[in-house]
Amino acid sequence: MKNDGELHTLTGAYALHALTPAEHEVFTAHLADCPSCRQEVAEFSATAARMAAAAALPPPARMKEEVLYGIDSVRQLPPLLPPAAKQLTFGAVLRRKAVPLALAASLAAAAALGGVSVWQDQRTDEARQQAEASERRLQDLTAVMAAPDARTVHGRTTGGATTSVVSSKLQNRAVFIGTGLTDPGEGRTYQLWFDDHGTMRPAGLLTHEGATLMQGGLRGASGVGLTVEPAGGSARPTSRPLMLLALPA
């Protein structure tokens, strides 16, 4: 088990999903009570999202044509032979021929990769939009978890998964953190709920472990629940809660 000082060094690995399950569980609990680590995780995750959105620029359209045109006009270096050698060996001739052939083959491969570059270029805007959306979500998570009035409650599901809820009345939002959730099954999904003093209000579907910003405002809620619902979610819970945590008054 790592001590508190070592836990502070795990922010980058956590953002890149590189922790072991045991480390992830311990660090997730630590994250709920450590504003500096939450800030670092948000910054690391945003940087990773930007890097994932980066795309190489395709070569100029006429580059292939110009290189192919100039191949025969470029003098190749002669093979290195002893001074006494009077004639090129058969192997040397092959080596001289191999240079332009290898270059032509490389250009052919580049032309094939050019198709991939075009496809990547077409996906660049989509990737950038996804990265920007991810960064906005991270900013929203950070705003709640780093709020001066943030309060955290911890619990476990009936299946043994660890859960935490960080809430901020100033932000009027809440963040759910889950670790160890098993696959809900084919055609099923986890769904979050705000408990408005006995009335369950949908608060979003849970699509991954870690921190998730709950949908909807916090005001009026006395607790947070988690159920398994049909794919797409339900307007009202259709199963018994796996977890029901009371929010701080």
CSV table of C-alpha atoms in Angstrom, one decimal:
chain,number,residue,atom,x,y,z
A,1,MET,CA,0.0,0.0,0.0
A,2,LYS,CA,1.4,3.4,-1.0
A,3,ASN,CA,1.7,6.2,1.6
A,4,ASP,CA,0.2,9.6,1.0
A,5,GLY,CA,3.4,11.1,-0.4
A,6,GLU,CA,3.7,8.3,-3.0
A,7,LEU,CA,0.0,8.7,-3.9
A,8,HIS,CA,0.7,12.3,-5.1
A,9,THR,CA,3.0,10.9,-7.8
A,10,LEU,CA,0.3,8.8,-9.5
A,11,THR,CA,-1.7,11.6,-11.2
A,12,GLY,CA,-0.1,11.0,-14.6
A,13,ALA,CA,-0.6,7.3,-14.5
A,14,TYR,CA,-4.2,7.7,-13.3
A,15,ALA,CA,-5.0,10.1,-16.2
A,16,LEU,CA,-3.6,7.6,-18.7
A,17,HIS,CA,-5.4,4.6,-17.1
A,18,ALA,CA,-2.1,3.0,-16.3
A,19,LEU,CA,-2.7,2.0,-12.7
A,20,THR,CA,-3.4,-1.5,-11.4
A,21,PRO,CA,-6.9,-2.1,-10.1
A,22,ALA,CA,-5.7,-2.0,-6.5
A,23,GLU,CA,-3.8,1.3,-7.1
A,24,HIS,CA,-6.8,2.7,-9.0
A,25,GLU,CA,-9.1,2.0,-6.1
A,26,VAL,CA,-6.8,3.6,-3.5
A,27,PHE,CA,-5.9,6.6,-5.7
A,28,THR,CA,-9.6,7.3,-6.5
A,29,ALA,CA,-10.4,7.5,-2.8
A,30,HIS,CA,-7.4,9.8,-2.3
A,31,LEU,CA,-8.4,12.0,-5.3
A,32,ALA,CA,-11.8,12.8,-3.7
A,33,ASP,CA,-10.0,14.6,-0.8
A,34,CYS,CA,-7.0,16.1,-2.6
A,35,PRO,CA,-7.6,19.2,-4.6
A,36,SER,CA,-4.0,19.4,-5.9
A,37,CYS,CA,-4.1,15.9,-7.3
A,38,ARG,CA,-7.5,16.6,-8.9
A,39,GLN,CA,-6.1,19.6,-10.7
A,40,GLU,CA,-3.1,17.7,-11.9
A,41,VAL,CA,-5.3,14.8,-13.2
A,42,ALA,CA,-7.4,17.3,-15.1
A,43,GLU,CA,-4.3,19.0,-16.7
A,44,PHE,CA,-2.7,15.6,-17.6
A,45,SER,CA,-6.0,14.4,-19.1
A,46,ALA,CA,-6.5,17.6,-21.1
A,47,THR,CA,-3.0,17.3,-22.5
A,48,ALA,CA,-3.5,13.7,-23.5
A,49,ALA,CA,-6.7,14.6,-25.3
A,50,ARG,CA,-4.9,17.3,-27.2
A,51,MET,CA,-2.1,14.9,-28.2
A,52,ALA,CA,-4.6,12.3,-29.4
A,53,ALA,CA,-6.2,15.0,-31.6
A,54,ALA,CA,-3.0,15.9,-33.3
A,55,ALA,CA,-2.6,14.9,-37.0
A,56,ALA,CA,0.3,15.0,-39.4
A,57,LEU,CA,0.0,17.3,-42.4
A,58,PRO,CA,-0.3,15.5,-45.8
A,59,PRO,CA,2.6,16.0,-48.3
A,60,PRO,CA,2.0,18.5,-51.2
A,61,ALA,CA,-0.1,17.2,-54.0
A,62,ARG,CA,2.7,17.4,-56.6
A,63,MET,CA,5.4,15.9,-54.4
A,64,LYS,CA,5.1,12.4,-55.8
A,65,GLU,CA,5.1,13.5,-59.4
A,66,GLU,CA,8.1,15.8,-59.0
A,67,VAL,CA,10.2,13.2,-57.3
A,68,LEU,CA,9.3,10.5,-59.8
A,69,TYR,CA,10.2,12.9,-62.6
A,70,GLY,CA,13.6,13.7,-61.1
A,71,ILE,CA,14.7,10.2,-60.2
A,72,ASP,CA,16.6,9.5,-63.5
A,73,SER,CA,18.3,12.9,-63.4
A,74,VAL,CA,19.9,12.4,-60.0
A,75,ARG,CA,23.4,10.8,-60.4
A,76,GLN,CA,23.9,7.9,-58.0
A,77,LEU,CA,27.2,7.5,-56.1
A,78,PRO,CA,29.5,4.9,-57.6
A,79,PRO,CA,30.2,1.8,-55.5
A,80,LEU,CA,33.3,1.8,-53.3
A,81,LEU,CA,35.9,-0.5,-55.0
A,82,PRO,CA,39.6,-1.1,-54.5
A,83,PRO,CA,41.8,1.2,-56.7
A,84,ALA,CA,42.9,-1.8,-58.7
A,85,ALA,CA,39.4,-2.8,-59.7
A,86,LYS,CA,38.9,-2.3,-63.5
A,87,GLN,CA,35.3,-3.3,-63.8
A,88,LEU,CA,32.1,-3.2,-61.8
A,89,THR,CA,31.1,-6.5,-60.3
A,90,PHE,CA,27.7,-7.9,-60.9
A,91,GLY,CA,26.7,-7.3,-57.3
A,92,ALA,CA,27.8,-3.6,-57.6
A,93,VAL,CA,25.6,-3.2,-60.7
A,94,LEU,CA,22.7,-4.6,-58.7
A,95,ARG,CA,23.4,-2.2,-55.9
A,96,ARG,CA,23.3,0.8,-58.3
A,97,LYS,CA,20.1,-0.4,-59.8
A,98,ALA,CA,18.6,-1.1,-56.4
A,99,VAL,CA,18.8,2.6,-55.2
A,100,PRO,CA,16.3,4.1,-57.7
A,101,LEU,CA,14.2,1.0,-57.5
A,102,ALA,CA,14.1,1.2,-53.7
A,103,LEU,CA,13.2,5.0,-54.0
A,104,ALA,CA,10.4,4.2,-56.5
A,105,ALA,CA,9.1,1.5,-54.1
A,106,SER,CA,9.2,4.0,-51.2
A,107,LEU,CA,7.3,6.5,-53.3
A,108,ALA,CA,4.7,3.9,-54.1
A,109,ALA,CA,4.3,3.1,-50.5
A,110,ALA,CA,4.1,6.9,-49.7
A,111,ALA,CA,1.3,7.1,-52.3
A,112,ALA,CA,-0.6,4.4,-50.6
A,113,LEU,CA,0.0,6.1,-47.2
A,114,GLY,CA,-1.3,9.3,-48.8
A,115,GLY,CA,-4.7,7.7,-48.9
A,116,VAL,CA,-4.4,7.2,-45.2
A,117,SER,CA,-3.3,10.8,-44.7
A,118,VAL,CA,-6.4,12.0,-46.6
A,119,TRP,CA,-8.6,9.9,-44.4
A,120,GLN,CA,-6.8,11.2,-41.3
A,121,ASP,CA,-7.3,14.8,-42.5
A,122,GLN,CA,-11.0,14.1,-42.9
A,123,ARG,CA,-11.1,12.9,-39.3
A,124,THR,CA,-9.1,15.8,-37.9
A,125,ASP,CA,-12.1,18.0,-37.2
A,126,GLU,CA,-14.0,15.2,-35.6
A,127,ALA,CA,-11.0,14.3,-33.4
A,128,ARG,CA,-10.5,18.0,-32.4
A,129,GLN,CA,-14.2,18.3,-31.6
A,130,GLN,CA,-14.0,15.2,-29.4
A,131,ALA,CA,-10.9,16.6,-27.7
A,132,GLU,CA,-12.6,19.9,-27.0
A,133,ALA,CA,-15.6,18.1,-25.6
A,134,SER,CA,-13.4,16.0,-23.4
A,135,GLU,CA,-11.6,19.1,-22.1
A,136,ARG,CA,-14.9,20.8,-21.3
A,137,ARG,CA,-16.0,17.7,-19.3
A,138,LEU,CA,-12.7,17.8,-17.5
A,139,GLN,CA,-13.2,21.5,-16.7
A,140,ASP,CA,-16.7,20.7,-15.3
A,141,LEU,CA,-15.4,17.9,-13.2
A,142,THR,CA,-12.6,20.0,-11.8
A,143,ALA,CA,-15.0,22.9,-11.1
A,144,VAL,CA,-17.0,20.6,-8.8
A,145,MET,CA,-14.2,18.6,-7.2
A,146,ALA,CA,-12.1,21.7,-6.5
A,147,ALA,CA,-15.0,23.9,-5.3
A,148,PRO,CA,-14.3,25.4,-1.9
A,149,ASP,CA,-17.5,23.9,-0.5
A,150,ALA,CA,-17.0,20.4,-2.1
A,151,ARG,CA,-18.2,17.6,0.2
A,152,THR,CA,-17.5,13.9,-0.3
A,153,VAL,CA,-19.4,10.8,0.8
A,154,HIS,CA,-18.2,7.2,0.3
A,155,GLY,CA,-19.9,3.9,-0.1
A,156,ARG,CA,-20.1,0.5,-1.8
A,157,THR,CA,-22.5,-1.1,-4.2
A,158,THR,CA,-24.2,-4.4,-3.3
A,159,GLY,CA,-21.6,-6.0,-5.6
A,160,GLY,CA,-18.7,-4.6,-3.7
A,161,ALA,CA,-17.6,-1.8,-6.0
A,162,THR,CA,-16.3,1.3,-4.3
A,163,THR,CA,-18.2,4.6,-4.9
A,164,SER,CA,-17.8,8.2,-3.9
A,165,VAL,CA,-19.9,11.3,-4.6
A,166,VAL,CA,-18.4,14.8,-4.6
A,167,SER,CA,-21.0,17.5,-4.4
A,168,SER,CA,-20.9,21.3,-4.5
A,169,LYS,CA,-23.9,23.5,-3.7
A,170,LEU,CA,-22.0,26.5,-5.1
A,171,GLN,CA,-21.6,24.7,-8.4
A,172,ASN,CA,-25.1,23.0,-8.1
A,173,ARG,CA,-23.5,19.9,-9.5
A,174,ALA,CA,-22.2,16.5,-8.3
A,175,VAL,CA,-19.6,14.0,-9.5
A,176,PHE,CA,-19.9,10.3,-9.1
A,177,ILE,CA,-16.7,8.2,-8.8
A,178,GLY,CA,-16.9,4.4,-9.2
A,179,THR,CA,-14.3,1.7,-9.1
A,180,GLY,CA,-14.7,-2.1,-9.6
A,181,LEU,CA,-18.1,-2.0,-11.4
A,182,THR,CA,-18.7,-5.2,-13.3
A,183,ASP,CA,-20.3,-5.5,-16.7
A,184,PRO,CA,-24.0,-4.9,-16.2
A,185,GLY,CA,-24.8,-7.4,-18.9
A,186,GLU,CA,-25.9,-7.4,-22.6
A,187,GLY,CA,-28.7,-4.8,-23.2
A,188,ARG,CA,-28.2,-3.3,-19.7
A,189,THR,CA,-26.5,-0.2,-18.4
A,190,TYR,CA,-25.8,1.5,-15.1
A,191,GLN,CA,-27.9,4.6,-14.4
A,192,LEU,CA,-27.4,7.4,-11.9
A,193,TRP,CA,-30.2,9.0,-10.0
A,194,PHE,CA,-30.7,12.0,-7.7
A,195,ASP,CA,-33.0,11.1,-4.8
A,196,ASP,CA,-35.2,14.2,-4.3
A,197,HIS,CA,-36.5,13.1,-0.9
A,198,GLY,CA,-38.0,9.9,-2.1
A,199,THR,CA,-38.5,10.8,-5.8
A,200,MET,CA,-35.8,9.4,-8.1
A,201,ARG,CA,-34.6,11.8,-10.8
A,202,PRO,CA,-32.5,10.5,-13.8
A,203,ALA,CA,-28.9,11.8,-13.6
A,204,GLY,CA,-27.2,10.1,-16.5
A,205,LEU,CA,-25.9,6.8,-17.7
A,206,LEU,CA,-22.6,5.4,-16.4
A,207,THR,CA,-20.5,4.4,-19.3
A,208,HIS,CA,-17.1,4.0,-17.7
A,209,GLU,CA,-15.3,3.8,-14.3
A,210,GLY,CA,-13.7,6.8,-12.7
A,211,ALA,CA,-15.3,10.2,-12.4
A,212,THR,CA,-18.5,11.1,-14.1
A,213,LEU,CA,-20.3,14.4,-14.0
A,214,MET,CA,-23.9,13.7,-13.0
A,215,GLN,CA,-26.6,15.3,-15.2
A,216,GLY,CA,-28.9,17.9,-13.7
A,217,GLY,CA,-28.8,20.2,-10.8
A,218,LEU,CA,-28.0,19.2,-7.3
A,219,ARG,CA,-30.6,21.4,-5.6
A,220,GLY,CA,-33.5,19.5,-4.0
A,221,ALA,CA,-31.5,16.2,-3.9
A,222,SER,CA,-31.0,14.4,-0.6
A,223,GLY,CA,-29.1,11.5,-2.0
A,224,VAL,CA,-27.6,9.7,-5.0
A,225,GLY,CA,-28.6,6.3,-6.3
A,226,LEU,CA,-27.3,3.7,-8.8
A,227,THR,CA,-29.3,1.0,-10.6
A,228,VAL,CA,-29.0,-1.3,-13.6
A,229,GLU,CA,-31.5,-0.4,-16.3
A,230,PRO,CA,-32.3,-1.5,-19.9
A,231,ALA,CA,-29.9,0.0,-22.5
A,232,GLY,CA,-30.7,3.7,-23.0
A,233,GLY,CA,-31.9,4.2,-19.5
A,234,SER,CA,-35.3,4.5,-17.8
A,235,ALA,CA,-37.5,7.4,-16.7
A,236,ARG,CA,-38.0,5.7,-13.3
A,237,PRO,CA,-35.9,2.9,-11.7
A,238,THR,CA,-36.9,-0.6,-12.7
A,239,SER,CA,-34.6,-2.4,-10.2
A,240,ARG,CA,-33.5,-2.2,-6.6
A,241,PRO,CA,-30.7,0.3,-6.0
A,242,LEU,CA,-27.2,-1.1,-6.1
A,243,MET,CA,-26.2,1.9,-3.9
A,244,LEU,CA,-27.9,4.8,-2.2
A,245,LEU,CA,-25.7,7.5,-0.6
A,246,ALA,CA,-27.1,10.3,1.5
A,247,LEU,CA,-25.7,13.7,0.5
A,248,PRO,CA,-24.4,16.1,3.1
A,249,ALA,CA,-27.1,18.5,4.5
